[in-house]
mmCIF file with all atom_site columns, C-alpha atoms in Angstrom:
data_model
loop_
_atom_site.group_PDB
_atom_site.id
_atom_site.type_symbol
_atom_site.label_atom_id
_atom_site.label_alt_id
_atom_site.label_comp_id
_atom_site.label_asym_id
_atom_site.label_entity_id
_atom_site.label_seq_id
_atom_site.pdbx_PDB_ins_code
_atom_site.Cartn_x
_atom_site.Cartn_y
_atom_site.Cartn_z
_atom_site.occupancy
_atom_site.B_iso_or_equiv
_atom_site.pdbx_formal_charge
_atom_site.auth_seq_id
_atom_site.auth_comp_id
_atom_site.auth_asym_id
_atom_site.auth_atom_id
_atom_site.pdbx_PDB_model_num
ATOM 1   C CA . MET A 1 1   ? -55.835 14.957  0.172   1.00 0.00 ? 298 MET A CA 1
ATOM 2   C CA . ARG A 1 2   ? -54.628 12.806  -2.702  1.00 0.00 ? 299 ARG A CA 1
ATOM 3   C CA . ASN A 1 3   ? -51.254 14.668  -2.875  1.00 0.00 ? 300 ASN A CA 1
ATOM 4   C CA . PHE A 1 4   ? -50.806 14.302  0.893   1.00 0.00 ? 301 PHE A CA 1
ATOM 5   C CA . LEU A 1 5   ? -51.503 10.550  0.699   1.00 0.00 ? 302 LEU A CA 1
ATOM 6   C CA . LEU A 1 6   ? -49.142 10.127  -2.274  1.00 0.00 ? 303 LEU A CA 1
ATOM 7   C CA . THR A 1 7   ? -46.364 12.037  -0.482  1.00 0.00 ? 304 THR A CA 1
ATOM 8   C CA . GLY A 1 8   ? -46.849 9.929   2.648   1.00 0.00 ? 305 GLY A CA 1
ATOM 9   C CA . VAL A 1 9   ? -46.659 6.661   0.700   1.00 0.00 ? 306 VAL A CA 1
ATOM 10  C CA . LEU A 1 10  ? -43.447 7.780   -1.073  1.00 0.00 ? 307 LEU A CA 1
ATOM 11  C CA . ILE A 1 11  ? -41.774 8.745   2.207   1.00 0.00 ? 308 ILE A CA 1
ATOM 12  C CA . VAL A 1 12  ? -42.745 5.487   3.924   1.00 0.00 ? 309 VAL A CA 1
ATOM 13  C CA . SER A 1 13  ? -41.609 3.392   0.955   1.00 0.00 ? 310 SER A CA 1
ATOM 14  C CA . THR A 1 14  ? -38.291 5.239   0.764   1.00 0.00 ? 311 THR A CA 1
ATOM 15  C CA . PHE A 1 15  ? -37.456 4.649   4.412   1.00 0.00 ? 312 PHE A CA 1
ATOM 16  C CA . GLY A 1 16  ? -39.132 1.258   4.677   1.00 0.00 ? 313 GLY A CA 1
ATOM 17  C CA . PHE A 1 17  ? -37.547 -0.422  1.673   1.00 0.00 ? 314 PHE A CA 1
ATOM 18  C CA . GLY A 1 18  ? -34.292 1.521   1.318   1.00 0.00 ? 315 GLY A CA 1
ATOM 19  C CA . GLN A 1 19  ? -31.006 -0.313  1.433   1.00 0.00 ? 316 GLN A CA 1
ATOM 20  C CA . SER A 1 20  ? -29.049 -0.227  4.645   1.00 0.00 ? 317 SER A CA 1
ATOM 21  C CA . LYS A 1 21  ? -26.088 2.116   4.419   1.00 0.00 ? 318 LYS A CA 1
ATOM 22  C CA . ASP A 1 22  ? -24.095 -0.066  6.835   1.00 0.00 ? 319 ASP A CA 1
ATOM 23  C CA . ASN A 1 23  ? -23.378 -2.570  4.048   1.00 0.00 ? 320 ASN A CA 1
ATOM 24  C CA . PHE A 1 24  ? -21.778 0.169   1.972   1.00 0.00 ? 321 PHE A CA 1
ATOM 25  C CA . SER A 1 25  ? -19.779 1.745   4.791   1.00 0.00 ? 322 SER A CA 1
ATOM 26  C CA . ILE A 1 26  ? -16.163 2.460   3.967   1.00 0.00 ? 323 ILE A CA 1
ATOM 27  C CA . PHE A 1 27  ? -15.094 0.303   6.893   1.00 0.00 ? 324 PHE A CA 1
ATOM 28  C CA . ASN A 1 28  ? -16.831 -2.776  5.472   1.00 0.00 ? 325 ASN A CA 1
ATOM 29  C CA . ARG A 1 29  ? -14.901 -2.637  2.200   1.00 0.00 ? 326 ARG A CA 1
ATOM 30  C CA . LYS A 1 30  ? -12.048 -5.142  1.867   1.00 0.00 ? 327 LYS A CA 1
ATOM 31  C CA . ASN A 1 31  ? -9.731  -3.939  -0.948  1.00 0.00 ? 328 ASN A CA 1
ATOM 32  C CA . GLU A 1 32  ? -7.298  -1.034  -1.231  1.00 0.00 ? 329 GLU A CA 1
ATOM 33  C CA . ILE A 1 33  ? -5.057  0.293   -3.982  1.00 0.00 ? 330 ILE A CA 1
ATOM 34  C CA . LYS A 1 34  ? -2.323  2.880   -3.376  1.00 0.00 ? 331 LYS A CA 1
ATOM 35  C CA . ILE A 1 35  ? 0.361   4.783   -5.289  1.00 0.00 ? 332 ILE A CA 1
ATOM 36  C CA . GLY A 1 36  ? 3.677   5.865   -3.744  1.00 0.00 ? 333 GLY A CA 1
ATOM 37  C CA . THR A 1 37  ? 3.965   9.643   -4.125  1.00 0.00 ? 334 THR A CA 1
ATOM 38  C CA . ILE A 1 38  ? 7.589   10.279  -3.059  1.00 0.00 ? 335 ILE A CA 1
ATOM 39  C CA . HIS A 1 39  ? 8.960   7.697   -5.485  1.00 0.00 ? 336 HIS A CA 1
ATOM 40  C CA . LEU A 1 40  ? 6.814   9.112   -8.267  1.00 0.00 ? 337 LEU A CA 1
ATOM 41  C CA . LEU A 1 41  ? 7.770   12.748  -7.637  1.00 0.00 ? 338 LEU A CA 1
ATOM 42  C CA . ALA A 1 42  ? 11.468  12.312  -6.768  1.00 0.00 ? 339 ALA A CA 1
ATOM 43  C CA . GLY A 1 43  ? 12.262  10.111  -9.715  1.00 0.00 ? 340 GLY A CA 1
ATOM 44  C CA . PRO A 1 44  ? 10.163  8.475   -12.320 1.00 0.00 ? 341 PRO A CA 1
ATOM 45  C CA . ILE A 1 45  ? 9.572   5.392   -10.168 1.00 0.00 ? 342 ILE A CA 1
ATOM 46  C CA . LEU A 1 46  ? 6.096   3.883   -10.048 1.00 0.00 ? 343 LEU A CA 1
ATOM 47  C CA . GLU A 1 47  ? 5.163   1.889   -6.942  1.00 0.00 ? 344 GLU A CA 1
ATOM 48  C CA . GLY A 1 48  ? 1.671   0.455   -6.758  1.00 0.00 ? 345 GLY A CA 1
ATOM 49  C CA . THR A 1 49  ? 0.253   -1.432  -3.781  1.00 0.00 ? 346 THR A CA 1
ATOM 50  C CA . TYR A 1 50  ? -2.735  -3.698  -3.332  1.00 0.00 ? 347 TYR A CA 1
ATOM 51  C CA . GLU A 1 51  ? -3.887  -4.564  0.195   1.00 0.00 ? 348 GLU A CA 1
ATOM 52  C CA . TYR A 1 52  ? -6.620  -7.004  1.231   1.00 0.00 ? 349 TYR A CA 1
ATOM 53  C CA . ILE A 1 53  ? -8.300  -6.482  4.608   1.00 0.00 ? 350 ILE A CA 1
ATOM 54  C CA . TYR A 1 54  ? -8.621  -9.922  6.178   1.00 0.00 ? 351 TYR A CA 1
ATOM 55  C CA . SER A 1 55  ? -9.830  -8.711  9.572   1.00 0.00 ? 352 SER A CA 1
ATOM 56  C CA . LYS A 1 56  ? -9.913  -5.504  11.608  1.00 0.00 ? 353 LYS A CA 1
ATOM 57  C CA . ASP A 1 57  ? -6.381  -6.136  12.873  1.00 0.00 ? 354 ASP A CA 1
ATOM 58  C CA . PHE A 1 58  ? -4.714  -8.059  10.016  1.00 0.00 ? 355 PHE A CA 1
ATOM 59  C CA . THR A 1 59  ? -4.153  -7.349  6.319   1.00 0.00 ? 356 THR A CA 1
ATOM 60  C CA . PHE A 1 60  ? -1.882  -8.667  3.596   1.00 0.00 ? 357 PHE A CA 1
ATOM 61  C CA . GLY A 1 61  ? -0.941  -7.513  0.136   1.00 0.00 ? 358 GLY A CA 1
ATOM 62  C CA . SER A 1 62  ? 1.829   -6.789  -2.302  1.00 0.00 ? 359 SER A CA 1
ATOM 63  C CA . SER A 1 63  ? 3.695   -3.838  -3.797  1.00 0.00 ? 360 SER A CA 1
ATOM 64  C CA . ILE A 1 64  ? 5.246   -3.667  -7.245  1.00 0.00 ? 361 ILE A CA 1
ATOM 65  C CA . LEU A 1 65  ? 7.961   -1.102  -7.980  1.00 0.00 ? 362 LEU A CA 1
ATOM 66  C CA . LEU A 1 66  ? 9.041   -0.244  -11.504 1.00 0.00 ? 363 LEU A CA 1
ATOM 67  C CA . SER A 1 67  ? 11.714  2.299   -12.422 1.00 0.00 ? 364 SER A CA 1
ATOM 68  C CA . LEU A 1 68  ? 10.582  4.265   -15.467 1.00 0.00 ? 365 LEU A CA 1
ATOM 69  C CA . ASP A 1 69  ? 14.022  5.771   -16.188 1.00 0.00 ? 366 ASP A CA 1
ATOM 70  C CA . SER A 1 70  ? 17.011  3.472   -16.651 1.00 0.00 ? 367 SER A CA 1
ATOM 71  C CA . THR A 1 71  ? 19.506  6.337   -16.298 1.00 0.00 ? 368 THR A CA 1
ATOM 72  C CA . ASP A 1 72  ? 18.583  7.393   -12.761 1.00 0.00 ? 369 ASP A CA 1
ATOM 73  C CA . TYR A 1 73  ? 20.699  6.675   -9.686  1.00 0.00 ? 370 TYR A CA 1
ATOM 74  C CA . TYR A 1 74  ? 18.157  4.493   -7.873  1.00 0.00 ? 371 TYR A CA 1
ATOM 75  C CA . ASN A 1 75  ? 19.638  1.009   -7.932  1.00 0.00 ? 372 ASN A CA 1
ATOM 76  C CA . GLU A 1 76  ? 16.330  -0.925  -7.999  1.00 0.00 ? 373 GLU A CA 1
ATOM 77  C CA . GLU A 1 77  ? 14.704  -1.280  -11.404 1.00 0.00 ? 374 GLU A CA 1
ATOM 78  C CA . PHE A 1 78  ? 12.000  -3.765  -10.406 1.00 0.00 ? 375 PHE A CA 1
ATOM 79  C CA . SER A 1 79  ? 10.735  -5.273  -7.158  1.00 0.00 ? 376 SER A CA 1
ATOM 80  C CA . VAL A 1 80  ? 7.848   -7.334  -5.837  1.00 0.00 ? 377 VAL A CA 1
ATOM 81  C CA . THR A 1 81  ? 7.187   -6.999  -2.108  1.00 0.00 ? 378 THR A CA 1
ATOM 82  C CA . PRO A 1 82  ? 4.537   -9.174  -0.438  1.00 0.00 ? 379 PRO A CA 1
ATOM 83  C CA . PHE A 1 83  ? 3.706   -8.078  3.119   1.00 0.00 ? 380 PHE A CA 1
ATOM 84  C CA . ALA A 1 84  ? 1.506   -8.768  6.140   1.00 0.00 ? 381 ALA A CA 1
ATOM 85  C CA . ARG A 1 85  ? 0.384   -6.035  8.554   1.00 0.00 ? 382 ARG A CA 1
ATOM 86  C CA . PHE A 1 86  ? -0.882  -6.052  12.121  1.00 0.00 ? 383 PHE A CA 1
ATOM 87  C CA . TYR A 1 87  ? -2.857  -2.956  13.168  1.00 0.00 ? 384 TYR A CA 1
ATOM 88  C CA . PHE A 1 88  ? -2.899  -1.569  16.697  1.00 0.00 ? 385 PHE A CA 1
ATOM 89  C CA . GLN A 1 89  ? -5.739  0.857   17.368  1.00 0.00 ? 386 GLN A CA 1
ATOM 90  C CA . GLU A 1 90  ? -7.543  1.746   20.560  1.00 0.00 ? 387 GLU A CA 1
ATOM 91  C CA . THR A 1 91  ? -11.036 1.352   19.138  1.00 0.00 ? 388 THR A CA 1
ATOM 92  C CA . LYS A 1 92  ? -11.923 -1.813  17.255  1.00 0.00 ? 389 LYS A CA 1
ATOM 93  C CA . GLU A 1 93  ? -14.982 -0.435  15.479  1.00 0.00 ? 390 GLU A CA 1
ATOM 94  C CA . TYR A 1 94  ? -13.003 0.561   12.377  1.00 0.00 ? 391 TYR A CA 1
ATOM 95  C CA . GLY A 1 95  ? -10.765 -1.917  10.654  1.00 0.00 ? 392 GLY A CA 1
ATOM 96  C CA . ALA A 1 96  ? -7.301  -1.670  9.154   1.00 0.00 ? 393 ALA A CA 1
ATOM 97  C CA . GLN A 1 97  ? -6.421  1.888   10.042  1.00 0.00 ? 394 GLN A CA 1
ATOM 98  C CA . GLY A 1 98  ? -4.080  3.567   12.490  1.00 0.00 ? 395 GLY A CA 1
ATOM 99  C CA . PHE A 1 99  ? -0.625  2.425   13.585  1.00 0.00 ? 396 PHE A CA 1
ATOM 100 C CA . PHE A 1 100 ? 0.689   -0.831  12.090  1.00 0.00 ? 397 PHE A CA 1
ATOM 101 C CA . VAL A 1 101 ? 3.714   -3.119  12.078  1.00 0.00 ? 398 VAL A CA 1
ATOM 102 C CA . GLU A 1 102 ? 4.599   -4.846  8.831   1.00 0.00 ? 399 GLU A CA 1
ATOM 103 C CA . GLY A 1 103 ? 6.674   -7.874  7.954   1.00 0.00 ? 400 GLY A CA 1
ATOM 104 C CA . PHE A 1 104 ? 7.759   -8.089  4.328   1.00 0.00 ? 401 PHE A CA 1
ATOM 105 C CA . ALA A 1 105 ? 9.736   -10.147 1.847   1.00 0.00 ? 402 ALA A CA 1
ATOM 106 C CA . LYS A 1 106 ? 11.241  -8.487  -1.199  1.00 0.00 ? 403 LYS A CA 1
ATOM 107 C CA . TYR A 1 107 ? 12.440  -9.843  -4.523  1.00 0.00 ? 404 TYR A CA 1
ATOM 108 C CA . PHE A 1 108 ? 14.241  -7.160  -6.523  1.00 0.00 ? 405 PHE A CA 1
ATOM 109 C CA . SER A 1 109 ? 16.577  -6.591  -9.412  1.00 0.00 ? 406 SER A CA 1
ATOM 110 C CA . GLY A 1 110 ? 18.614  -3.611  -10.456 1.00 0.00 ? 407 GLY A CA 1
ATOM 111 C CA . LYS A 1 111 ? 21.986  -2.289  -11.478 1.00 0.00 ? 408 LYS A CA 1
ATOM 112 C CA . TYR A 1 112 ? 25.170  -1.114  -9.802  1.00 0.00 ? 409 TYR A CA 1
ATOM 113 C CA . ASP A 1 113 ? 28.390  0.549   -10.907 1.00 0.00 ? 410 ASP A CA 1
ATOM 114 C CA . GLN A 1 114 ? 31.535  -1.522  -10.640 1.00 0.00 ? 411 GLN A CA 1
ATOM 115 C CA . TYR A 1 115 ? 34.772  0.389   -10.493 1.00 0.00 ? 412 TYR A CA 1
ATOM 116 C CA . ASN A 1 116 ? 37.981  -1.290  -11.627 1.00 0.00 ? 413 ASN A CA 1
ATOM 117 C CA . GLN A 1 117 ? 41.294  -0.391  -13.202 1.00 0.00 ? 414 GLN A CA 1
ATOM 118 C CA . PHE A 1 118 ? 39.813  -0.425  -16.716 1.00 0.00 ? 415 PHE A CA 1
ATOM 119 C CA . GLY A 1 119 ? 37.004  2.033   -15.980 1.00 0.00 ? 416 GLY A CA 1
ATOM 120 C CA . ASP A 1 120 ? 33.434  1.928   -14.793 1.00 0.00 ? 417 ASP A CA 1
ATOM 121 C CA . THR A 1 121 ? 31.098  -0.828  -15.862 1.00 0.00 ? 418 THR A CA 1
ATOM 122 C CA . GLN A 1 122 ? 27.457  -1.242  -14.988 1.00 0.00 ? 419 GLN A CA 1
ATOM 123 C CA . LYS A 1 123 ? 26.331  -4.688  -13.854 1.00 0.00 ? 420 LYS A CA 1
ATOM 124 C CA . THR A 1 124 ? 22.952  -6.090  -12.900 1.00 0.00 ? 421 THR A CA 1
ATOM 125 C CA . PHE A 1 125 ? 21.879  -8.040  -9.834  1.00 0.00 ? 422 PHE A CA 1
ATOM 126 C CA . THR A 1 126 ? 18.897  -9.987  -8.521  1.00 0.00 ? 423 THR A CA 1
ATOM 127 C CA . ALA A 1 127 ? 18.326  -10.524 -4.800  1.00 0.00 ? 424 ALA A CA 1
ATOM 128 C CA . ALA A 1 128 ? 15.797  -11.246 -2.071  1.00 0.00 ? 425 ALA A CA 1
ATOM 129 C CA . ALA A 1 129 ? 15.368  -9.658  1.349   1.00 0.00 ? 426 ALA A CA 1
ATOM 130 C CA . LEU A 1 130 ? 13.330  -9.978  4.552   1.00 0.00 ? 427 LEU A CA 1
ATOM 131 C CA . GLY A 1 131 ? 12.430  -7.006  6.680   1.00 0.00 ? 428 GLY A CA 1
ATOM 132 C CA . ILE A 1 132 ? 10.142  -5.160  9.045   1.00 0.00 ? 429 ILE A CA 1
ATOM 133 C CA . GLY A 1 133 ? 8.446   -1.770  8.851   1.00 0.00 ? 430 GLY A CA 1
ATOM 134 C CA . VAL A 1 134 ? 6.136   0.547   10.780  1.00 0.00 ? 431 VAL A CA 1
ATOM 135 C CA . GLY A 1 135 ? 3.598   3.067   9.586   1.00 0.00 ? 432 GLY A CA 1
ATOM 136 C CA . LYS A 1 136 ? 0.268   4.739   10.026  1.00 0.00 ? 433 LYS A CA 1
ATOM 137 C CA . LYS A 1 137 ? -2.830  4.854   7.828   1.00 0.00 ? 434 LYS A CA 1
ATOM 138 C CA . TRP A 1 138 ? -5.655  7.408   7.761   1.00 0.00 ? 435 TRP A CA 1
ATOM 139 C CA . ILE A 1 139 ? -8.972  6.871   5.945   1.00 0.00 ? 436 ILE A CA 1
ATOM 140 C CA . ASN A 1 140 ? -11.726 9.405   5.364   1.00 0.00 ? 437 ASN A CA 1
ATOM 141 C CA . SER A 1 141 ? -15.416 8.583   5.004   1.00 0.00 ? 438 SER A CA 1
ATOM 142 C CA . SER A 1 142 ? -15.204 8.684   1.186   1.00 0.00 ? 439 SER A CA 1
ATOM 143 C CA . GLY A 1 143 ? -12.623 5.917   1.082   1.00 0.00 ? 440 GLY A CA 1
ATOM 144 C CA . PHE A 1 144 ? -9.498  7.943   0.324   1.00 0.00 ? 441 PHE A CA 1
ATOM 145 C CA . ILE A 1 145 ? -6.334  6.794   2.096   1.00 0.00 ? 442 ILE A CA 1
ATOM 146 C CA . PHE A 1 146 ? -3.150  8.510   3.210   1.00 0.00 ? 443 PHE A CA 1
ATOM 147 C CA . GLU A 1 147 ? -0.381  6.264   4.504   1.00 0.00 ? 444 GLU A CA 1
ATOM 148 C CA . THR A 1 148 ? 3.148   6.661   5.830   1.00 0.00 ? 445 THR A CA 1
ATOM 149 C CA . LEU A 1 149 ? 5.581   3.744   5.886   1.00 0.00 ? 446 LEU A CA 1
ATOM 150 C CA . VAL A 1 150 ? 9.226   3.239   6.760   1.00 0.00 ? 447 VAL A CA 1
ATOM 151 C CA . GLY A 1 151 ? 11.045  -0.089  6.959   1.00 0.00 ? 448 GLY A CA 1
ATOM 152 C CA . VAL A 1 152 ? 14.366  -1.808  6.545   1.00 0.00 ? 449 VAL A CA 1
ATOM 153 C CA . GLY A 1 153 ? 15.351  -5.308  5.509   1.00 0.00 ? 450 GLY A CA 1
ATOM 154 C CA . ARG A 1 154 ? 18.385  -7.548  5.249   1.00 0.00 ? 451 ARG A CA 1
ATOM 155 C CA . THR A 1 155 ? 19.372  -9.020  1.897   1.00 0.00 ? 452 THR A CA 1
ATOM 156 C CA . LEU A 1 156 ? 19.652  -12.799 1.795   1.00 0.00 ? 453 LEU A CA 1
ATOM 157 C CA . GLY A 1 157 ? 22.504  -14.620 0.074   1.00 0.00 ? 454 GLY A CA 1
ATOM 158 C CA . GLY A 1 158 ? 26.186  -13.878 -0.291  1.00 0.00 ? 455 GLY A CA 1
ATOM 159 C CA . ALA A 1 159 ? 26.700  -12.311 -3.717  1.00 0.00 ? 456 ALA A CA 1
ATOM 160 C CA . ASP A 1 160 ? 28.929  -9.214  -3.801  1.00 0.00 ? 457 ASP A CA 1
ATOM 161 C CA . SER A 1 161 ? 26.844  -7.499  -6.450  1.00 0.00 ? 458 SER A CA 1
ATOM 162 C CA . ARG A 1 162 ? 23.721  -6.887  -4.370  1.00 0.00 ? 459 ARG A CA 1
ATOM 163 C CA . PRO A 1 163 ? 23.168  -4.324  -1.569  1.00 0.00 ? 460 PRO A CA 1
ATOM 164 C CA . ASP A 1 164 ? 23.441  -5.579  2.032   1.00 0.00 ? 461 ASP A CA 1
ATOM 165 C CA . ALA A 1 165 ? 20.243  -3.862  3.187   1.00 0.00 ? 462 ALA A CA 1
ATOM 166 C CA . VAL A 1 166 ? 17.059  -2.561  1.573   1.00 0.00 ? 463 VAL A CA 1
ATOM 167 C CA . PHE A 1 167 ? 14.882  0.394   2.495   1.00 0.00 ? 464 PHE A CA 1
ATOM 168 C CA . ARG A 1 168 ? 11.102  0.411   2.189   1.00 0.00 ? 465 ARG A CA 1
ATOM 169 C CA . GLY A 1 169 ? 9.177   3.598   2.676   1.00 0.00 ? 466 GLY A CA 1
ATOM 170 C CA . ASP A 1 170 ? 6.917   6.149   1.088   1.00 0.00 ? 467 ASP A CA 1
ATOM 171 C CA . LEU A 1 171 ? 3.950   8.453   1.512   1.00 0.00 ? 468 LEU A CA 1
ATOM 172 C CA . SER A 1 172 ? 1.086   6.813   -0.334  1.00 0.00 ? 469 SER A CA 1
ATOM 173 C CA . ILE A 1 173 ? -2.357  7.900   -1.414  1.00 0.00 ? 470 ILE A CA 1
ATOM 174 C CA . GLY A 1 174 ? -5.069  5.497   -2.426  1.00 0.00 ? 471 GLY A CA 1
ATOM 175 C CA . TYR A 1 175 ? -8.646  4.346   -2.279  1.00 0.00 ? 472 TYR A CA 1
ATOM 176 C CA . ARG A 1 176 ? -10.548 1.626   -0.404  1.00 0.00 ? 473 ARG A CA 1
ATOM 177 C CA . PHE A 1 177 ? -13.224 -0.187  -2.428  1.00 0.00 ? 474 PHE A CA 1
#
């Protein structure tokens, strides 16, 4: 009888005083970090992204891109890209997932080859751009993220040394915490 009473008290105390799992749900977490996989695999380019979930439909964050090899043919060596995203999903019970539209600003620097009569010379540039992108994000119940993104932007300013347009896109994996 004593074992039965002890077992009953343990079960009641476990269910009666246990913490609610709703507070720890993956959809109540507000921070995400992601790594761009295509940039990392295609060339030694590291792109990390932080995203803060402000509401179920709106997030903002920033990406930092760093080229790890100065001899590659990718013209960006460094960039900082703040962005804001608006999510469009049919059900509103889960936040910041599904199809999204993104507006971004980009500050970047890099190098380009200048061809002239005396041979090739490599010059550097610094520029800023504004653009728009679209994508989709999937989240599993553990907090792991898979995201697709593609976007294009127009470079601001009139210098000849910078590119006229910028591309933003990758397949990213990450974690929501």
